[in-house]
Short mmCIF file of C-alpha atoms and ligand atoms in Angstrom, two decimals:
data_model
loop_
_atom_site.label_atom_id
_atom_site.label_comp_id
_atom_site.label_asym_id
_atom_site.label_seq_id
_atom_site.Cartn_x
_atom_site.Cartn_y
_atom_site.Cartn_z
CA MET A 1 -84.46 -44.45 14.55
CA SER A 2 -81.83 -42.66 16.55
CA ASP A 3 -78.35 -44.04 17.04
CA LEU A 4 -78.87 -43.71 20.91
CA VAL A 5 -79.04 -46.66 23.28
CA ALA A 6 -79.44 -46.31 26.95
CA VAL A 7 -77.70 -48.38 29.56
CA ILE A 8 -79.18 -48.17 33.05
CA LEU A 9 -77.11 -49.28 35.95
CA ALA A 10 -79.18 -51.12 38.70
CA ALA A 11 -76.96 -53.78 40.05
CA GLY A 12 -75.87 -52.19 43.33
CA LYS A 13 -77.10 -53.30 46.66
CA GLY A 14 -77.48 -49.79 47.88
CA THR A 15 -75.63 -50.60 51.28
CA ARG A 16 -76.48 -47.17 52.63
CA MET A 17 -80.40 -47.77 52.26
CA LYS A 18 -80.00 -50.61 54.95
CA SER A 19 -82.66 -52.50 53.09
CA LYS A 20 -83.58 -56.01 51.80
CA LEU A 21 -85.13 -54.51 48.72
CA PRO A 22 -82.77 -53.70 45.95
CA LYS A 23 -82.18 -49.92 46.06
CA VAL A 24 -83.68 -49.23 42.56
CA LEU A 25 -87.04 -50.77 43.62
CA HIS A 26 -87.58 -48.30 46.36
CA LYS A 27 -90.39 -46.11 45.36
CA VAL A 28 -90.52 -42.28 44.67
CA GLY A 29 -93.94 -40.82 44.04
CA GLY A 30 -95.44 -44.45 44.05
CA LYS A 31 -93.11 -45.83 41.45
CA PRO A 32 -89.80 -47.66 41.80
CA MET A 33 -86.88 -45.40 41.15
CA VAL A 34 -85.84 -47.50 38.11
CA GLU A 35 -89.19 -46.96 36.58
CA HIS A 36 -88.65 -43.16 36.56
CA VAL A 37 -85.28 -43.63 34.88
CA LEU A 38 -86.50 -46.02 32.42
CA GLN A 39 -89.44 -43.54 31.42
CA ALA A 40 -86.78 -40.83 31.10
CA ALA A 41 -84.69 -43.08 28.84
CA GLU A 42 -87.79 -43.90 26.78
CA ALA A 43 -88.54 -40.13 26.46
CA SER A 44 -85.10 -39.35 25.54
CA GLY A 45 -85.50 -41.18 22.27
CA ALA A 46 -83.08 -44.26 22.99
CA ARG A 47 -84.07 -47.01 20.74
CA LYS A 48 -82.97 -49.79 23.00
CA LYS A 49 -82.77 -49.83 26.88
CA ILE A 50 -80.44 -52.23 28.66
CA VAL A 51 -80.74 -52.58 32.37
CA VAL A 52 -77.64 -53.95 34.37
CA VAL A 53 -79.10 -55.93 37.20
CA GLY A 54 -77.19 -57.78 40.12
CA PHE A 55 -78.27 -57.47 43.70
CA GLY A 56 -81.91 -58.77 44.07
CA SER A 57 -81.78 -59.47 40.26
CA GLU A 58 -84.80 -61.62 40.22
CA LYS A 59 -87.08 -59.01 41.86
CA VAL A 60 -85.71 -56.27 39.56
CA THR A 61 -85.98 -58.50 36.38
CA GLU A 62 -89.48 -59.36 37.37
CA PHE A 63 -90.32 -55.78 37.89
CA LEU A 64 -88.94 -54.74 34.53
CA GLY A 65 -90.61 -57.54 32.44
CA LYS A 66 -90.24 -56.99 28.89
CA ARG A 67 -89.77 -53.16 29.05
CA ALA A 68 -85.93 -53.42 28.77
CA GLU A 69 -83.23 -55.93 27.90
CA ILE A 70 -81.45 -57.31 30.86
CA VAL A 71 -77.88 -58.30 31.66
CA LEU A 72 -76.64 -59.53 34.82
CA GLN A 73 -73.65 -58.33 36.71
CA LYS A 74 -72.90 -61.27 38.97
CA GLU A 75 -70.43 -59.40 41.22
CA GLN A 76 -70.78 -55.71 41.78
CA LEU A 77 -67.37 -54.80 41.03
CA GLY A 78 -68.15 -51.17 40.19
CA THR A 79 -69.97 -48.92 37.88
CA GLY A 80 -67.23 -49.41 35.02
CA HIS A 81 -67.60 -53.16 35.37
CA ALA A 82 -71.30 -52.81 35.30
CA VAL A 83 -71.35 -51.10 31.84
CA LEU A 84 -69.07 -53.60 30.46
CA GLN A 85 -71.80 -56.30 31.15
CA ALA A 86 -73.78 -54.62 28.35
CA GLU A 87 -71.02 -55.37 25.80
CA PRO A 88 -72.50 -58.73 24.37
CA LEU A 89 -75.82 -56.97 23.60
CA LEU A 90 -73.95 -54.14 21.60
CA GLN A 91 -71.36 -56.09 19.66
CA GLU A 92 -72.18 -54.54 16.37
CA PHE A 93 -73.43 -51.16 17.66
CA VAL A 94 -71.97 -47.92 16.38
CA GLY A 95 -73.43 -44.95 17.98
CA THR A 96 -73.90 -43.19 21.28
CA ILE A 97 -74.52 -44.95 24.59
CA LEU A 98 -76.43 -42.98 27.20
CA ILE A 99 -75.45 -44.29 30.65
CA LEU A 100 -77.76 -43.71 33.45
CA CYS A 101 -78.05 -44.92 37.08
CA GLY A 102 -81.13 -46.56 38.27
CA ASP A 103 -81.06 -44.44 41.49
CA THR A 104 -81.88 -40.99 39.90
CA PRO A 105 -85.68 -41.02 40.08
CA LEU A 106 -86.14 -37.16 39.34
CA LEU A 107 -84.66 -37.45 35.85
CA GLU A 108 -86.69 -36.25 32.87
CA GLY A 109 -86.52 -37.23 29.36
CA GLN A 110 -86.38 -33.71 27.91
CA GLU A 111 -83.14 -33.06 29.86
CA LEU A 112 -81.44 -36.25 28.58
CA LYS A 113 -82.48 -35.45 25.03
CA SER A 114 -80.87 -31.84 25.06
CA PHE A 115 -77.87 -33.44 26.80
CA TYR A 116 -77.57 -36.00 24.05
CA GLU A 117 -78.09 -33.27 21.36
CA GLU A 118 -75.23 -31.24 22.92
CA HIS A 119 -73.04 -34.19 23.20
CA LYS A 120 -73.59 -34.85 19.47
CA ALA A 121 -73.00 -31.14 18.48
CA SER A 122 -69.76 -31.02 20.51
CA GLY A 123 -68.18 -33.92 18.57
CA ALA A 124 -66.80 -35.28 21.80
CA ALA A 125 -66.02 -39.02 22.36
CA ALA A 126 -67.69 -38.79 25.88
CA SER A 127 -69.71 -36.26 27.52
CA VAL A 128 -70.50 -36.10 31.23
CA LEU A 129 -73.62 -34.36 32.63
CA THR A 130 -72.62 -32.16 35.63
CA ALA A 131 -74.24 -30.01 38.22
CA CYS A 132 -73.23 -27.31 40.69
CA THR A 133 -74.37 -27.59 44.23
CA HIS A 134 -73.79 -26.18 47.61
CA ASN A 135 -73.67 -29.67 48.99
CA PRO A 136 -71.56 -31.91 46.85
CA THR A 137 -70.88 -34.57 49.57
CA GLY A 138 -71.02 -38.05 48.33
CA TYR A 139 -70.62 -37.27 44.63
CA GLY A 140 -67.72 -37.63 42.35
CA ARG A 141 -66.10 -34.06 41.69
CA ILE A 142 -65.41 -32.68 38.25
CA LEU A 143 -61.75 -31.68 37.65
CA ARG A 144 -61.28 -28.93 35.13
CA GLU A 145 -58.17 -27.32 33.73
CA ASP A 146 -57.52 -23.55 33.84
CA ASN A 147 -59.15 -23.24 30.31
CA ASN A 148 -62.30 -24.91 31.77
CA ASN A 149 -61.78 -28.23 29.76
CA VAL A 150 -62.76 -31.32 31.72
CA MET A 151 -59.75 -33.48 32.91
CA GLY A 152 -61.61 -36.11 34.68
CA ILE A 153 -63.69 -37.13 37.80
CA VAL A 154 -62.42 -37.86 41.23
CA GLU A 155 -64.72 -39.83 43.65
CA GLU A 156 -65.30 -38.32 47.12
CA LYS A 157 -63.50 -41.18 48.84
CA ASP A 158 -60.30 -40.61 46.69
CA ALA A 159 -60.51 -36.81 46.76
CA SER A 160 -57.95 -34.46 48.61
CA ASP A 161 -59.30 -32.01 50.97
CA GLU A 162 -58.95 -29.35 48.17
CA GLN A 163 -60.77 -31.42 45.65
CA LYS A 164 -63.67 -31.86 48.14
CA THR A 165 -64.18 -28.23 47.98
CA ILE A 166 -65.25 -28.41 44.28
CA CYS A 167 -68.89 -27.78 43.96
CA GLU A 168 -69.32 -29.17 40.46
CA ILE A 169 -70.35 -32.83 40.67
CA ASN A 170 -70.76 -35.79 38.46
CA THR A 171 -74.36 -36.58 37.89
CA GLY A 172 -73.48 -40.11 36.82
CA ILE A 173 -75.13 -39.40 33.38
CA TYR A 174 -72.73 -39.89 30.24
CA CYS A 175 -73.00 -40.05 26.61
CA VAL A 176 -70.20 -42.26 25.17
CA GLU A 177 -69.47 -43.27 21.68
CA ALA A 178 -69.30 -46.93 20.97
CA PRO A 179 -67.46 -49.12 20.14
CA LEU A 180 -64.70 -46.86 21.70
CA LEU A 181 -66.50 -47.13 25.16
CA PHE A 182 -66.04 -50.84 25.53
CA GLU A 183 -62.45 -50.65 24.41
CA ILE A 184 -61.60 -48.26 27.17
CA LEU A 185 -63.68 -50.18 29.83
CA HIS A 186 -61.40 -53.17 29.32
CA THR A 187 -58.54 -51.16 30.37
CA LEU A 188 -59.89 -49.93 33.74
CA SER A 189 -58.10 -50.92 36.93
CA CYS A 190 -59.52 -51.01 40.50
CA ASP A 191 -56.68 -49.33 42.10
CA ASN A 192 -58.65 -46.72 44.15
CA ALA A 193 -60.08 -46.25 47.81
CA GLN A 194 -63.01 -48.63 46.97
CA GLY A 195 -61.29 -51.26 45.00
CA GLU A 196 -63.86 -50.79 42.32
CA TYR A 197 -63.71 -50.41 38.53
CA TYR A 198 -64.91 -46.94 38.36
CA LEU A 199 -66.78 -45.71 35.18
CA THR A 200 -65.65 -42.28 36.04
CA ASP A 201 -62.01 -43.15 35.07
CA ILE A 202 -62.95 -43.63 31.44
CA LEU A 203 -62.68 -39.73 31.07
CA PHE A 204 -58.86 -39.72 32.22
CA LYS A 205 -58.34 -42.64 29.74
CA LEU A 206 -60.13 -41.07 26.78
CA ARG A 207 -58.19 -37.83 27.35
CA GLU A 208 -54.89 -39.79 27.63
CA LYS A 209 -55.80 -41.19 24.02
CA GLY A 210 -56.19 -37.68 22.76
CA GLN A 211 -59.95 -38.03 22.60
CA LYS A 212 -62.18 -35.03 23.19
CA ILE A 213 -64.17 -35.10 26.41
CA CYS A 214 -66.96 -32.60 27.34
CA GLY A 215 -68.65 -31.52 30.62
CA ILE A 216 -72.16 -30.16 30.10
CA VAL A 217 -73.65 -28.41 33.23
CA THR A 218 -77.33 -28.94 33.99
CA LYS A 219 -78.95 -26.11 36.01
CA ASP A 220 -81.60 -28.34 37.62
CA PHE A 221 -79.53 -30.02 40.45
CA PRO A 222 -82.63 -31.91 42.02
CA MET A 223 -83.34 -33.39 38.77
CA ILE A 224 -80.21 -35.60 38.73
CA MET A 225 -80.05 -36.25 42.49
CA GLY A 226 -78.83 -39.73 43.10
CA ILE A 227 -80.44 -41.58 45.99
CA ASN A 228 -78.09 -43.41 48.42
CA SER A 229 -79.94 -43.18 51.65
CA ARG A 230 -83.42 -42.99 53.20
CA ARG A 231 -82.96 -39.29 53.89
CA GLN A 232 -82.04 -38.67 50.24
CA LEU A 233 -85.24 -40.85 49.44
CA ALA A 234 -87.37 -38.55 51.54
CA GLU A 235 -85.90 -35.59 49.96
CA ALA A 236 -86.49 -36.91 46.52
CA GLU A 237 -90.21 -37.88 47.53
CA SER A 238 -90.84 -34.35 48.58
CA ILE A 239 -89.57 -32.79 45.27
CA MET A 240 -91.60 -35.34 43.18
CA ARG A 241 -94.69 -34.66 45.24
CA GLY A 242 -94.36 -30.92 44.49
CA ARG A 243 -93.90 -31.71 40.82
CA ILE A 244 -96.86 -34.01 40.70
CA LEU A 245 -99.03 -31.49 42.37
CA ASP A 246 -97.78 -28.56 40.30
CA LYS A 247 -98.75 -30.63 37.16
CA LEU A 248 -102.24 -31.31 38.52
CA MET A 249 -102.77 -27.64 39.51
CA ASP A 250 -101.62 -26.65 35.88
CA ASN A 251 -104.31 -28.97 34.52
CA GLY A 252 -106.97 -27.31 36.60
CA VAL A 253 -107.11 -29.27 39.78
CA THR A 254 -107.48 -27.29 43.04
CA ILE A 255 -105.18 -28.44 45.80
CA MET A 256 -106.25 -26.70 48.95
CA ASP A 257 -103.08 -27.61 50.98
CA PRO A 258 -100.24 -29.04 49.03
CA ALA A 259 -98.27 -29.58 52.26
CA SER A 260 -100.83 -32.26 53.37
CA THR A 261 -101.72 -33.67 50.07
CA PHE A 262 -99.92 -36.87 48.76
CA ILE A 263 -100.72 -37.88 45.30
CA GLU A 264 -98.58 -40.55 43.38
CA ALA A 265 -97.35 -40.15 39.85
CA THR A 266 -99.64 -42.80 38.55
CA VAL A 267 -102.96 -40.79 39.53
CA GLU A 268 -105.10 -38.95 37.16
CA ILE A 269 -107.46 -36.21 37.98
CA GLY A 270 -109.97 -34.21 35.97
CA ALA A 271 -110.28 -30.46 35.91
CA ASP A 272 -112.24 -28.41 38.54
CA THR A 273 -111.89 -31.29 41.02
CA ILE A 274 -110.99 -29.89 44.51
CA ILE A 275 -108.68 -31.81 46.74
CA TYR A 276 -109.04 -30.90 50.43
CA PRO A 277 -106.19 -31.39 52.97
CA PHE A 278 -104.86 -34.71 54.40
CA THR A 279 -105.69 -36.70 51.34
CA TRP A 280 -103.60 -39.61 49.86
CA LEU A 281 -104.29 -40.89 46.30
CA GLU A 282 -102.43 -43.79 45.22
CA GLY A 283 -101.81 -46.42 42.43
CA GLN A 284 -104.18 -46.61 39.62
CA THR A 285 -106.54 -44.04 41.02
CA ASN A 286 -108.46 -42.04 38.45
CA ILE A 287 -110.89 -39.16 39.44
CA GLY A 288 -113.21 -37.23 37.15
CA GLU A 289 -114.00 -33.69 36.76
CA GLY A 290 -115.70 -31.43 39.22
CA ALA A 291 -115.37 -33.99 42.28
CA ILE A 292 -114.58 -32.85 45.85
CA ILE A 293 -112.13 -35.29 47.61
CA GLY A 294 -111.23 -34.87 51.28
CA PRO A 295 -110.54 -33.89 53.71
CA GLN A 296 -109.00 -37.14 54.99
CA VAL A 297 -109.56 -39.41 52.08
CA ARG A 298 -107.22 -42.24 51.14
CA LEU A 299 -107.87 -43.89 47.70
CA THR A 300 -105.66 -46.83 46.46
CA ASN A 301 -106.54 -48.02 42.93
CA VAL A 302 -109.93 -46.48 42.96
CA GLU A 303 -111.86 -45.22 39.96
CA VAL A 304 -114.10 -42.09 40.91
CA GLY A 305 -116.66 -40.49 38.53
CA SER A 306 -117.17 -36.69 38.02
CA GLU A 307 -118.84 -34.63 40.67
CA THR A 308 -118.51 -37.21 43.31
CA GLN A 309 -117.79 -36.02 46.88
CA LEU A 310 -115.92 -38.18 49.36
CA GLN A 311 -114.88 -37.14 52.75
CA PHE A 312 -112.97 -38.98 55.63
CA LEU A 313 -113.09 -42.17 53.74
CA TYR A 314 -110.70 -45.05 52.79
CA GLY A 315 -111.32 -46.88 49.47
CA HIS A 316 -109.18 -49.43 47.69
CA ASP A 317 -109.54 -51.49 44.56
CA CYS A 318 -112.99 -50.39 43.88
CA LYS A 319 -115.02 -48.04 41.59
CA VAL A 320 -117.26 -45.07 42.66
CA GLU A 321 -119.34 -43.62 39.83
CA LYS A 322 -120.74 -40.13 39.18
CA GLN A 323 -122.38 -37.81 41.68
CA VAL A 324 -121.85 -40.13 44.56
CA THR A 325 -121.58 -38.63 48.14
CA ALA A 326 -120.00 -40.77 50.66
CA GLY A 327 -118.49 -40.25 54.17
CA PRO A 328 -117.76 -39.37 56.82
CA TYR A 329 -116.15 -42.61 57.94
CA VAL A 330 -116.74 -45.07 55.16
CA HIS A 331 -114.61 -47.98 53.99
CA LEU A 332 -115.03 -49.22 50.61
CA ARG A 333 -113.27 -52.35 50.12
CA PRO A 334 -112.06 -54.32 47.01
CA ASP A 335 -114.47 -55.35 44.19
CA THR A 336 -117.11 -52.82 45.15
CA VAL A 337 -118.97 -50.75 42.60
CA ILE A 338 -121.03 -47.80 43.77
CA ARG A 339 -123.18 -46.58 40.88
CA ASP A 340 -124.33 -43.03 40.08
CA ASN A 341 -126.02 -40.79 42.73
CA VAL A 342 -125.72 -43.28 45.53
CA LYS A 343 -125.44 -41.76 49.09
CA ILE A 344 -123.17 -43.54 51.63
CA GLY A 345 -123.27 -42.09 55.04
CA ASN A 346 -121.53 -42.37 58.29
CA PHE A 347 -119.83 -45.46 59.48
CA VAL A 348 -120.48 -47.64 56.45
CA GLU A 349 -118.48 -50.47 55.19
CA VAL A 350 -119.10 -52.02 51.74
CA LYS A 351 -117.11 -55.06 50.35
CA ASN A 352 -117.35 -57.00 47.15
CA SER A 353 -120.73 -55.49 46.39
CA THR A 354 -122.64 -53.43 43.80
CA VAL A 355 -124.86 -50.65 44.98
CA GLY A 356 -127.26 -49.54 42.22
CA VAL A 357 -128.12 -46.05 40.95
CA GLY A 358 -129.41 -43.71 43.51
CA SER A 359 -129.61 -46.19 46.47
CA LYS A 360 -128.92 -44.94 50.00
CA LEU A 361 -126.90 -46.47 52.77
CA PRO A 362 -127.00 -43.58 55.03
CA HIS A 363 -125.76 -44.87 58.54
CA LEU A 364 -124.00 -47.65 60.37
CA THR A 365 -124.34 -50.38 57.84
CA TYR A 366 -122.15 -53.34 56.56
CA ILE A 367 -122.71 -54.49 52.97
CA GLY A 368 -120.63 -57.59 51.95
CA ASP A 369 -120.97 -59.81 48.98
CA SER A 370 -124.20 -58.15 47.89
CA ASP A 371 -125.94 -57.00 44.70
CA ILE A 372 -128.10 -54.06 45.64
CA GLY A 373 -130.40 -52.71 43.02
CA SER A 374 -131.30 -49.06 42.24
CA GLY A 375 -133.37 -46.76 44.52
CA VAL A 376 -132.89 -49.15 47.48
CA ASN A 377 -133.13 -47.62 51.04
CA MET A 378 -131.10 -49.42 53.65
CA GLY A 379 -132.05 -48.17 57.19
CA CYS A 380 -129.73 -47.37 59.96
CA GLY A 381 -127.66 -50.30 61.23
CA CYS A 382 -128.32 -52.92 58.55
CA ILE A 383 -126.16 -55.88 58.17
CA THR A 384 -125.65 -58.47 55.30
CA VAL A 385 -124.92 -61.55 57.23
CA ASN A 386 -122.60 -63.00 54.59
CA TYR A 387 -120.23 -65.48 56.48
CA ASN A 388 -121.18 -68.54 58.53
CA GLY A 389 -117.66 -69.19 59.74
CA LYS A 390 -116.99 -71.35 56.66
CA LYS A 391 -118.31 -69.91 53.51
CA LYS A 392 -119.41 -66.53 52.22
CA TYR A 393 -122.80 -66.13 50.62
CA ARG A 394 -124.49 -63.33 48.57
CA THR A 395 -127.37 -61.18 49.41
CA ILE A 396 -129.62 -59.80 46.65
CA ILE A 397 -131.79 -56.70 47.17
CA GLU A 398 -133.67 -55.74 44.23
CA ASP A 399 -134.69 -52.27 42.92
CA ASN A 400 -136.78 -49.98 45.16
CA ALA A 401 -136.67 -52.39 48.20
CA PHE A 402 -136.86 -50.70 51.67
CA VAL A 403 -134.84 -52.33 54.46
CA GLY A 404 -135.93 -51.08 57.88
CA CYS A 405 -133.43 -49.99 60.54
CA ASN A 406 -131.23 -52.68 62.26
CA SER A 407 -132.13 -55.56 60.12
CA ASN A 408 -129.98 -58.70 59.56
CA LEU A 409 -130.15 -60.11 56.13
CA VAL A 410 -128.80 -63.64 56.57
CA ALA A 411 -127.30 -64.82 53.15
CA PRO A 412 -127.98 -66.28 50.89
CA VAL A 413 -131.18 -64.40 50.69
CA LYS A 414 -133.07 -62.21 48.37
CA ILE A 415 -135.16 -59.30 49.05
CA GLY A 416 -137.52 -58.85 46.01
CA GLU A 417 -138.30 -55.75 43.97
CA GLY A 418 -140.21 -53.00 45.87
CA SER A 419 -140.63 -55.12 49.05
CA PHE A 420 -140.25 -53.88 52.62
CA VAL A 421 -138.30 -55.48 55.52
CA GLY A 422 -139.71 -54.58 58.97
CA ALA A 423 -137.21 -52.76 61.28
CA GLY A 424 -135.23 -55.09 63.54
CA SER A 425 -135.79 -58.15 61.37
CA THR A 426 -133.45 -61.05 61.01
CA ILE A 427 -134.39 -62.34 57.46
CA THR A 428 -133.33 -65.83 56.54
CA LYS A 429 -135.81 -66.60 53.81
CA ASP A 430 -136.34 -64.93 50.55
CA ILE A 431 -139.02 -62.19 50.31
CA PRO A 432 -140.93 -61.91 46.99
CA ALA A 433 -141.54 -58.67 45.19
CA ASN A 434 -143.86 -56.10 46.73
CA ALA A 435 -144.17 -57.97 50.01
CA LEU A 436 -143.43 -57.18 53.70
CA GLY A 437 -140.98 -59.43 55.55
CA VAL A 438 -140.88 -59.18 59.31
CA GLY A 439 -138.66 -61.56 61.22
CA ARG A 440 -138.53 -60.61 64.98
CA GLY A 441 -140.00 -61.55 68.22
CA ARG A 442 -143.56 -60.02 68.76
CA GLN A 443 -143.84 -57.36 71.35
CA ILE A 444 -145.88 -58.05 74.43
CA THR A 445 -147.03 -55.20 76.81
CA ILE A 446 -147.78 -56.18 80.44
CA LYS A 447 -149.76 -53.52 82.22
CA ASP A 448 -148.69 -52.34 85.74
CA TRP A 449 -145.84 -54.86 85.56
CA ALA A 450 -143.23 -52.31 86.82
CA GLU A 451 -145.12 -51.43 89.92
CA LYS A 452 -145.41 -55.05 90.91
CA TYR A 453 -141.63 -55.74 90.16
CA ARG A 454 -140.43 -52.70 92.26
CA ASN A 455 -142.68 -53.84 95.29
CA SER A 456 -141.72 -57.65 95.15
C1 UD1 B 501 -71.51 -42.69 41.24
C2 UD1 B 501 -70.36 -42.08 40.62
C3 UD1 B 501 -70.13 -40.56 41.06
C4 UD1 B 501 -71.49 -39.82 40.95
C5 UD1 B 501 -72.69 -40.46 41.36
C6 UD1 B 501 -73.92 -39.95 40.96
C7 UD1 B 501 -68.79 -43.85 40.06
C8 UD1 B 501 -67.45 -44.45 40.47
N1 UD1 B 501 -69.20 -42.75 40.84
O1 UD1 B 501 -71.26 -42.70 42.67
O2 UD1 B 501 -69.08 -39.94 40.52
O3 UD1 B 501 -71.38 -38.48 41.50
O4 UD1 B 501 -72.75 -41.80 40.94
O5 UD1 B 501 -75.13 -40.20 41.54
O6 UD1 B 501 -69.26 -44.27 39.14
N2 UD1 B 501 -73.94 -49.94 40.15
C9 UD1 B 501 -74.01 -51.23 39.39
N3 UD1 B 501 -72.96 -52.10 39.63
C10 UD1 B 501 -71.89 -51.80 40.50
C11 UD1 B 501 -71.98 -50.59 41.24
C12 UD1 B 501 -72.91 -49.62 41.06
O7 UD1 B 501 -74.74 -51.57 38.72
O8 UD1 B 501 -70.99 -52.64 40.64
C13 UD1 B 501 -75.12 -49.07 39.98
C14 UD1 B 501 -75.85 -48.77 41.11
O9 UD1 B 501 -76.96 -49.70 41.28
C15 UD1 B 501 -76.33 -47.37 40.93
C16 UD1 B 501 -75.39 -46.86 39.99
O10 UD1 B 501 -74.58 -47.85 39.47
O11 UD1 B 501 -77.72 -47.36 40.36
C17 UD1 B 501 -74.42 -45.93 40.89
O12 UD1 B 501 -73.74 -46.61 41.88
P1 UD1 B 501 -73.55 -45.95 43.40
O13 UD1 B 501 -72.89 -47.06 44.29
O14 UD1 B 501 -74.83 -45.46 43.81
O15 UD1 B 501 -72.46 -44.74 42.95
P2 UD1 B 501 -72.15 -43.45 43.75
O16 UD1 B 501 -71.37 -43.80 45.00
O17 UD1 B 501 -73.46 -42.80 43.97
CA1 CA B 502 -75.63 -43.16 43.73
#
């Protein structure tokens, strides 16, 4: 076990986001920002993760569940005060504390690991991860002496005009030795432009005490980007999106147009699958190999089998198995299972139903609360009438049944195996196996009627 513990600061309101949602719960790549930071902390090798919560603490705590230990910062008095709240959980701890902010979603574990290793190798009491950028606005600036040693950090709001021109910024990521960290935190004051207990001030304090402090520069500025506004959120989203798509392409997925493809970090896709433009893949969506998805497909929590082809389709909370073709203009709603080799055509909606192997729903059909067997053919414009205004009922269509065009199957009703339904029927009673059910007005034909009508 390493002697590394991570403390993640997530108590701030995120005033600049102008949101009711705590800042760290805003999503990037489909996951709350704090989730990304937590994952990076896990990958860094930290043996314990402590998250400091405050604004919207119930929501953040609920999201974190058992994944981290939680401490409450009742009043948000600054980043230094926030870290101090973790002290009771680290009373006996001797080792390094990796301090992270919950608003840096692009962070990666490997970066943290090497930062920690460099810190250890330097023998410093505290190290800060820094980055150089053309646009340092909003970040604390790193102050260095002529010999390049770090002196401390000055916040933008406290910086002189000259200090504001410094391009090396504080990423808000630190490694600090404990118990020294807490000893210093107790001595912080809030005598600054924001009246807050700044964590950044620990560097000045440590230096004053003759401790070694170290500034380690990362080359990857976007990785440490802190999100304070919706604009920065969009910027991070775009970077994250590029990363996700790159990873998928590296794993053998073809993305026809990365600029119009939106895939969340939670999605998995097999090799040789092709993603056409204007496609959104979200949540727990999992796609097999050799599939063709898009154009214009949105899938949220959908499991898709190999070699399935979907176009112009919206599916959510459902499963589509192997070698299915569906679309254009299909809506697959929750609790639907589409089995292998099914064909679903234009303008079809399926809800809370199972469609068996090789069945066909080619055109203009609504299937709700139904169990359809295999080899079933539903003609154009079939409707399962599943709702009487009070309750929903199921329709059962057994294997190899053939339902003629424009039929209504009024549930609860069962169409037996291999039987036929005459086109235009409204079926209200069960049809046994191998039978024909017809339920419609009989046609009458009156000769010469039209001529008489016109002359009347
Ligand atoms: C902070 C740093 C700044 C650095 C930047 C990097 C300080 C004083 N400044 O500024 O030098 O360049 O991060 O992104 O540390 N938080 C709490 N409790 C509080 C206040 C903040 O938990 O009382 C949390 C926030 O939820 C956030 C993190 O600490 O996750 C950083 O706070 P934020 O207000 O975003 O600090 P910055 O102004 O960005
Ligand atoms: Ca910030």
